[in-house]
CSV table of C-alpha atoms in Angstrom, one decimal:
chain,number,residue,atom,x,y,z
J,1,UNK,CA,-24.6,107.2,87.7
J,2,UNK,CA,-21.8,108.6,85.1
J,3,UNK,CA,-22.8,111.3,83.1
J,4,UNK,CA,-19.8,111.8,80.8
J,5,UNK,CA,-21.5,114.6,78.7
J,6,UNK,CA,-19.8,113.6,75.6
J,7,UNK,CA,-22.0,110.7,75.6
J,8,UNK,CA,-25.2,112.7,75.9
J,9,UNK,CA,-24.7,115.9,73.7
J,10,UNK,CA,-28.2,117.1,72.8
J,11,UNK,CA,-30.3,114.5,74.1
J,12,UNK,CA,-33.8,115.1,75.6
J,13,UNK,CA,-32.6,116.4,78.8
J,14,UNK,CA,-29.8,119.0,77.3
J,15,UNK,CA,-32.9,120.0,75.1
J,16,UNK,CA,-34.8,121.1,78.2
J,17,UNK,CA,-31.9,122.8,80.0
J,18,UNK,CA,-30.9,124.5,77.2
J,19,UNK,CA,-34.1,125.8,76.4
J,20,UNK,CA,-34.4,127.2,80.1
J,21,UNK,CA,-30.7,128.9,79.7
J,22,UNK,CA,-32.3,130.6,76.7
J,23,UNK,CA,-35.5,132.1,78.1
J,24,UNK,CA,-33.7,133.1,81.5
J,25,UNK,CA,-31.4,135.2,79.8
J,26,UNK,CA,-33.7,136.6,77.3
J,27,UNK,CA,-35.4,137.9,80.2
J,28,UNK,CA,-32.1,139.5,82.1
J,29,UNK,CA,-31.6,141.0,78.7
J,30,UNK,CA,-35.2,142.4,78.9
J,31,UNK,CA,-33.2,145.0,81.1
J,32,UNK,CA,-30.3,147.6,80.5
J,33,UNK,CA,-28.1,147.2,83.5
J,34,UNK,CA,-25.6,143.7,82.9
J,35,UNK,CA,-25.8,141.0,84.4
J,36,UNK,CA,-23.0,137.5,84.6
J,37,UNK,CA,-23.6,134.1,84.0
J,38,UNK,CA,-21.7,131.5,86.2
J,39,UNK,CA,-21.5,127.5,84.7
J,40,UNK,CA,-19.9,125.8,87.6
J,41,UNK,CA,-19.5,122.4,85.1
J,42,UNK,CA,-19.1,123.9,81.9
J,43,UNK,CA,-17.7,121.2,79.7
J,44,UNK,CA,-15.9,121.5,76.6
J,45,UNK,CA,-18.5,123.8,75.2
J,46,UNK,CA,-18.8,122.8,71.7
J,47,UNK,CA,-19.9,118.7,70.9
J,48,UNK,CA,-19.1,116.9,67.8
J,49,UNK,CA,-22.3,114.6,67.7
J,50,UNK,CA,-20.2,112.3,65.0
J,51,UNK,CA,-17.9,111.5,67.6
J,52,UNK,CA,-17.7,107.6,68.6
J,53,UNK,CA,-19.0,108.6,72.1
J,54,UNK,CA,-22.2,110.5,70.7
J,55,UNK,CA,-23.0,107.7,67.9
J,56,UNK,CA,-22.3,105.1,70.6
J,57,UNK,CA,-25.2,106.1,73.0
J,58,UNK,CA,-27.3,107.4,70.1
J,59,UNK,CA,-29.1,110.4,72.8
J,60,UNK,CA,-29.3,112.9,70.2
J,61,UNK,CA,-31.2,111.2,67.7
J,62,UNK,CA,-34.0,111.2,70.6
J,63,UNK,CA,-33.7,114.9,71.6
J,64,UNK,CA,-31.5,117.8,69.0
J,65,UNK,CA,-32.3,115.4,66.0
J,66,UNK,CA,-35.7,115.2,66.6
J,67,UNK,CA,-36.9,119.4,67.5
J,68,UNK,CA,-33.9,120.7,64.8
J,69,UNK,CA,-36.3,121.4,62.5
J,70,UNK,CA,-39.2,123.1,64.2
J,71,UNK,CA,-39.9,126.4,62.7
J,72,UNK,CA,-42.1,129.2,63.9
J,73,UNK,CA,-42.7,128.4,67.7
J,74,UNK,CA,-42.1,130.6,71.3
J,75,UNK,CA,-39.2,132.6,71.0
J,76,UNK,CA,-37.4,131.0,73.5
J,77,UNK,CA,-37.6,127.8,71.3
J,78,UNK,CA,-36.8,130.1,68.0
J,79,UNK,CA,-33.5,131.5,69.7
J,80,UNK,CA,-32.1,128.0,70.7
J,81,UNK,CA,-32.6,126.6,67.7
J,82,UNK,CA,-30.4,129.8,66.2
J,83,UNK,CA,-27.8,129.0,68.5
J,84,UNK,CA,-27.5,125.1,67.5
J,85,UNK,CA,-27.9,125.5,63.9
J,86,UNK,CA,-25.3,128.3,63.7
J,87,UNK,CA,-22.9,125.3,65.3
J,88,UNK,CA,-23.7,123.1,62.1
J,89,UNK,CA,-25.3,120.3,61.6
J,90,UNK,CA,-23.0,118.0,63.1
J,91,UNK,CA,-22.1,120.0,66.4
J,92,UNK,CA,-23.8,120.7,69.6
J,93,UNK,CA,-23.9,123.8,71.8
J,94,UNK,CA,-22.8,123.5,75.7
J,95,UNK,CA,-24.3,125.6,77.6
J,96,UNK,CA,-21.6,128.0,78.1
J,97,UNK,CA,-21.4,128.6,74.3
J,98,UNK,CA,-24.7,129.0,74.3
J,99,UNK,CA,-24.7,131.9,76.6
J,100,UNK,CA,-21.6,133.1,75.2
J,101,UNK,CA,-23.5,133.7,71.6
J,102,UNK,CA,-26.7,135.1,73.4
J,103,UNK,CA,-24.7,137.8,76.1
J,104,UNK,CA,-24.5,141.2,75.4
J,105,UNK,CA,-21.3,143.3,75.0
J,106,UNK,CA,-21.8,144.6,78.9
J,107,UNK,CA,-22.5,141.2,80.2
J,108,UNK,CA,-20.5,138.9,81.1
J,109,UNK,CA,-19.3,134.9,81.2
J,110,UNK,CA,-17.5,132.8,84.0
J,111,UNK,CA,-17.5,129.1,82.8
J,112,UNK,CA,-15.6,126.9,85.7
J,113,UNK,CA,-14.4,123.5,84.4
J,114,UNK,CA,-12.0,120.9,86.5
J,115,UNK,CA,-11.2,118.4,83.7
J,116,UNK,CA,-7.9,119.9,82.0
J,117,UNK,CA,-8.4,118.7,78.6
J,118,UNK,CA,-12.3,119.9,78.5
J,119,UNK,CA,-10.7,123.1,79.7
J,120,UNK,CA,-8.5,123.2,76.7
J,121,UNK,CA,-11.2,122.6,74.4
J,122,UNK,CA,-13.3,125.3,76.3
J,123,UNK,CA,-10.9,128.1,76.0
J,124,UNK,CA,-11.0,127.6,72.0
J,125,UNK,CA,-14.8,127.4,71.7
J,126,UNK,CA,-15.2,130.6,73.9
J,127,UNK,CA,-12.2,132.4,72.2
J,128,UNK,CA,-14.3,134.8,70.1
J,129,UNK,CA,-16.1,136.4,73.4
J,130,UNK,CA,-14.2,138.8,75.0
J,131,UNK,CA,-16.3,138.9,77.7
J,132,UNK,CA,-15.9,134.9,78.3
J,133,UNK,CA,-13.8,133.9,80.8
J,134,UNK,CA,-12.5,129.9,81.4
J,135,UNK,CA,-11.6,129.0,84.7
J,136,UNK,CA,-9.9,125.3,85.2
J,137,UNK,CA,-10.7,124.9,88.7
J,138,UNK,CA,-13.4,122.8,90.7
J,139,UNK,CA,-17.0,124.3,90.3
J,140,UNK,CA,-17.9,123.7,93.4
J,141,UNK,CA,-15.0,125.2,95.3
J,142,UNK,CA,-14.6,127.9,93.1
J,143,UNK,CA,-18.3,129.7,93.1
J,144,UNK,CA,-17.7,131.4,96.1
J,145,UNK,CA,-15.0,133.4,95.3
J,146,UNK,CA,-17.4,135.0,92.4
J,147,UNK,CA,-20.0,135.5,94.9
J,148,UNK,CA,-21.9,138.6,94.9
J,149,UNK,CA,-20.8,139.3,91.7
J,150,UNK,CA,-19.8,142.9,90.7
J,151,UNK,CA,-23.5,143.1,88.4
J,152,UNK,CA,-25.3,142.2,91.5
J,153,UNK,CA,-27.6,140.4,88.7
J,154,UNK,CA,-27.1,137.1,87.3
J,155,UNK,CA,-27.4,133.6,86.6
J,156,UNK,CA,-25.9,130.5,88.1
J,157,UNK,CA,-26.2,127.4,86.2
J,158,UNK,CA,-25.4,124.1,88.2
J,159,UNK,CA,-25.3,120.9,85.3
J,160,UNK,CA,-22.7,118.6,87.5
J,161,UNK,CA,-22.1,114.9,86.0
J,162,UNK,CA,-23.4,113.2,89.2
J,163,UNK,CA,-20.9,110.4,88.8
J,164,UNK,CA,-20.7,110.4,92.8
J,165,UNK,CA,-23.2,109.2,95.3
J,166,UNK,CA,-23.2,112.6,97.2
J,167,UNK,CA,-23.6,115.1,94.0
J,168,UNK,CA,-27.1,115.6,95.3
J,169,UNK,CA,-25.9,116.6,98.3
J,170,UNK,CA,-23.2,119.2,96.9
J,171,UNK,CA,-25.4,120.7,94.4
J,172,UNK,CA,-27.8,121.6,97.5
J,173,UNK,CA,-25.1,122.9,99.6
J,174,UNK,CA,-24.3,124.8,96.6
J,175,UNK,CA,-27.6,126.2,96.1
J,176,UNK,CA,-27.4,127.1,99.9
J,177,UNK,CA,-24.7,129.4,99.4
J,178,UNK,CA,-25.5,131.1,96.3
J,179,UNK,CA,-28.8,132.1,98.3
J,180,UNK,CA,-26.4,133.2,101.6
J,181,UNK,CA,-24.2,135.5,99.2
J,182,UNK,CA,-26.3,136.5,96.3
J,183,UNK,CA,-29.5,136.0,97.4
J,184,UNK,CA,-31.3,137.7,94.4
J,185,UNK,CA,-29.5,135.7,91.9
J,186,UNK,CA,-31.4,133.4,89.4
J,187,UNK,CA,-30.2,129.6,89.9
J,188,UNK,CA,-30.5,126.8,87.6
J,189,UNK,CA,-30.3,123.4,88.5
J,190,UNK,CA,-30.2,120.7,86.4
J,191,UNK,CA,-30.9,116.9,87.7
J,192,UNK,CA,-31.3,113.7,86.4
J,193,UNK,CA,-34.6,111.6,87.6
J,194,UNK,CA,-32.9,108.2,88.2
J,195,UNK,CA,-34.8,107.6,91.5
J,196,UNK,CA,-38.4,109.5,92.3
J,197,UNK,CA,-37.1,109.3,95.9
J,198,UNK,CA,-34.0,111.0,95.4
J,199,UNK,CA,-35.1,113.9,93.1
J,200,UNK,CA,-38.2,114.5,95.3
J,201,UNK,CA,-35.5,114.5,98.6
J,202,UNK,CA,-32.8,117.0,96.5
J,203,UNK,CA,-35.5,119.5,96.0
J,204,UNK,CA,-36.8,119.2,99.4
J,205,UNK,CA,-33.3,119.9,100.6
J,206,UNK,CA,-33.4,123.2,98.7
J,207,UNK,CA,-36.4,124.2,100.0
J,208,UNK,CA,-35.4,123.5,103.5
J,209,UNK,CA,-32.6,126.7,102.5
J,210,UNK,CA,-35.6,129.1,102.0
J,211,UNK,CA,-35.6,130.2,98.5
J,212,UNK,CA,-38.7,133.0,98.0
J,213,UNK,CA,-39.0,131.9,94.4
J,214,UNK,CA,-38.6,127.9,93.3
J,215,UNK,CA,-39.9,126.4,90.6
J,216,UNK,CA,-39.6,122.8,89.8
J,217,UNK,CA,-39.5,121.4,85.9
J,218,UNK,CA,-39.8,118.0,85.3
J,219,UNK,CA,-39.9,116.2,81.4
J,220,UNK,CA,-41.1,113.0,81.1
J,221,UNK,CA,-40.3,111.1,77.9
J,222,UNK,CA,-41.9,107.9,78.7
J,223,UNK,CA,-39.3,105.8,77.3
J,224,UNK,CA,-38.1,102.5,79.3
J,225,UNK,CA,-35.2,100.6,79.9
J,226,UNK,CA,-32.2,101.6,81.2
J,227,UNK,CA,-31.6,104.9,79.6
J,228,UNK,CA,-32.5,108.2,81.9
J,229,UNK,CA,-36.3,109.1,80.3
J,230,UNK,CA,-36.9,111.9,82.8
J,231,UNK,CA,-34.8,114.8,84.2
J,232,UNK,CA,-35.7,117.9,86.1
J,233,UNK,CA,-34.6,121.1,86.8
J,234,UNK,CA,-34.8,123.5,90.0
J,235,UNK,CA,-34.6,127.5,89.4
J,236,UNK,CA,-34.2,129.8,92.0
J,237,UNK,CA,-35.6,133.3,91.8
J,238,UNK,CA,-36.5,132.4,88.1
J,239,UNK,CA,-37.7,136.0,86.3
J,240,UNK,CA,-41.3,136.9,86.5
J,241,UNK,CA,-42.9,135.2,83.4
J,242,UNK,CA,-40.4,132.1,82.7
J,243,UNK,CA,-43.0,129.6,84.1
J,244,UNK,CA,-44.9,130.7,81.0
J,245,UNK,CA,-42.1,130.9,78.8
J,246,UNK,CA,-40.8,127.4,79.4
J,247,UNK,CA,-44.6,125.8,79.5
J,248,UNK,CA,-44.6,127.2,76.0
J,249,UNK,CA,-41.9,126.1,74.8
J,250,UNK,CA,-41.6,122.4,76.5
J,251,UNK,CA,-45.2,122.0,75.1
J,252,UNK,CA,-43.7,122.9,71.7
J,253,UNK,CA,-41.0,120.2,71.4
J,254,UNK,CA,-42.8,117.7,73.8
J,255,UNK,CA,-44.5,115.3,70.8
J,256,UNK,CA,-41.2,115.1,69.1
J,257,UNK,CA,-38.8,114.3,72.4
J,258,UNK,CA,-41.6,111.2,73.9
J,259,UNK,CA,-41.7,107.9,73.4
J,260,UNK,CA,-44.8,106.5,72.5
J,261,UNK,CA,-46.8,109.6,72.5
J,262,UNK,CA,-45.5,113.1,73.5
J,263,UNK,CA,-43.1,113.8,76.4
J,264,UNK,CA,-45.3,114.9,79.8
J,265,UNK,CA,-43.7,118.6,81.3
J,266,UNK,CA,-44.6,119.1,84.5
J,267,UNK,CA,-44.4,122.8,86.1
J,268,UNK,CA,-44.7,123.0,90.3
J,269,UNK,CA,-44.3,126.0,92.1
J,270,UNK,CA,-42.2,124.8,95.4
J,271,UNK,CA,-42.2,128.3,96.5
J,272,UNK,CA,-44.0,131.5,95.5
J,273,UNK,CA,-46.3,132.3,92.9
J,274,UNK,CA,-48.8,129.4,92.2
């Protein structure tokens, strides 16, 4: 599949993934010593959702447009709703800009992007952080060279375009050696459910690399045709208490993200605590 994010700027899925960036680094912050976060695809960081490409597919009308104006809910669903509404009504957050507004001044930002002009446009949104640093480079090749990080505490976020046939493949592999190198890192994987075969073999794969912590997070928006209705995610070593945090909050913006009643969530521990 192509997954040209430009095309699918706050839909359903970036709703869920963004809302699990949130809570995982509320809970780093929950601690004084710093910590990095790594985006190995970052993207161009900041979407204009009244560009041709966003009104073309229409994706945020199903997922941003329809949770934008929740109010009191579970703070990790209060804090990304901050985040996009300080970008305006007609923009949308990556995820790198999303962690850039949430870091602390001791913590740090490492946003990997191989597509020069989505590099460019990277480098302007982060340009306020001083602690945000672009690298144009492939994420894949590049992650090692980060790995352990100085912090020895962080987050690795994974959110390739799987436009290739073996991106299953090199997401695991990557998973593989983030656990080899930093093997108390949090790790965030984003997927799209295409295929129940295929997402059910990718997290088997991961498994098979012996995480001590994974938990599995699938949304379900019930909505047919040919348009992606479910995605998942995979976190490694994800802090004690996000399970809750993100049950919370997907159980929050699930009746406004489902089609034809509310969106199912699904939480499965893969590994460690049940």
């Amino acid at each position: 599949m192509n997954y040209r994010h430009a095309f699918h700027a706050g839909n359903f899925a970036d709703v869920m993934k963004h809302l699990a960036l949130v809570a995982i680094l509320t809970h780093l912050k929950k601690k004084p010593a710093p910590f990095v976060v790594i985006d190995t695809h970052a993207g161009r960081g900041l979407y204009d959702l009244m560009s041709d490409e966003a009104l073309r597919s229409g994706e945020a009308t199903g997922g941003i447009e329809r949770v934008r104006g929740l109010g009191d809910g579970p703070e990790a669903l209060r804090l990304y709703l901050d985040v996009v509404r300080s970008c305006g009504e007609a923009r949308y957050p990556g995820s790198p800009l999303i962690a850039a507004k949430l870091l602390r001044p001791e913590d740090r930002l490492v946003a990997i992007e191989k597509h020069p002009d989505d590099a460019r446009a990277l480098k302007i949104a982060l340009a306020p952080f001083r602690r945000a640093h672009v690298v144009e480079a492939d994420g894949y090749a590049r992650l090692p060279a980060h790995l352990p990080p100085p912090e020895r505490r962080g987050l690795i976020l994974i959110d390739p375009p799987y436009e290739t046939p073996d991106e299953f493949a090199a997401a695991a592999r990557a998973v593989a050696g983030i656990l080899r190198r930093f093997a108390t890192g949090v790790v965030l994987v984003w997927f799209p459910i295409k295929s129940a075969a295929a997402a059910n073999a990718f997290c088997s794969e991961v498994l098979q690399y012996g995480p001590r912590k994974l938990l599995r997070v699938d949304l379900d928006t019930g909505a047919g045709g040919k348009r992606m209705a479910s995605a998942g995610l995979l976190v490694a070593n994800p802090p004690f208490g996000f399970d809750a945090d993100m049950r919370a909050a997907l159980d929050a913006v699930a009746p406004g993200l489902g089609h034809n009643g509310p969106a199912r969530p699904r939480l499965d521990w893969l590994a460690g605590p049940q």
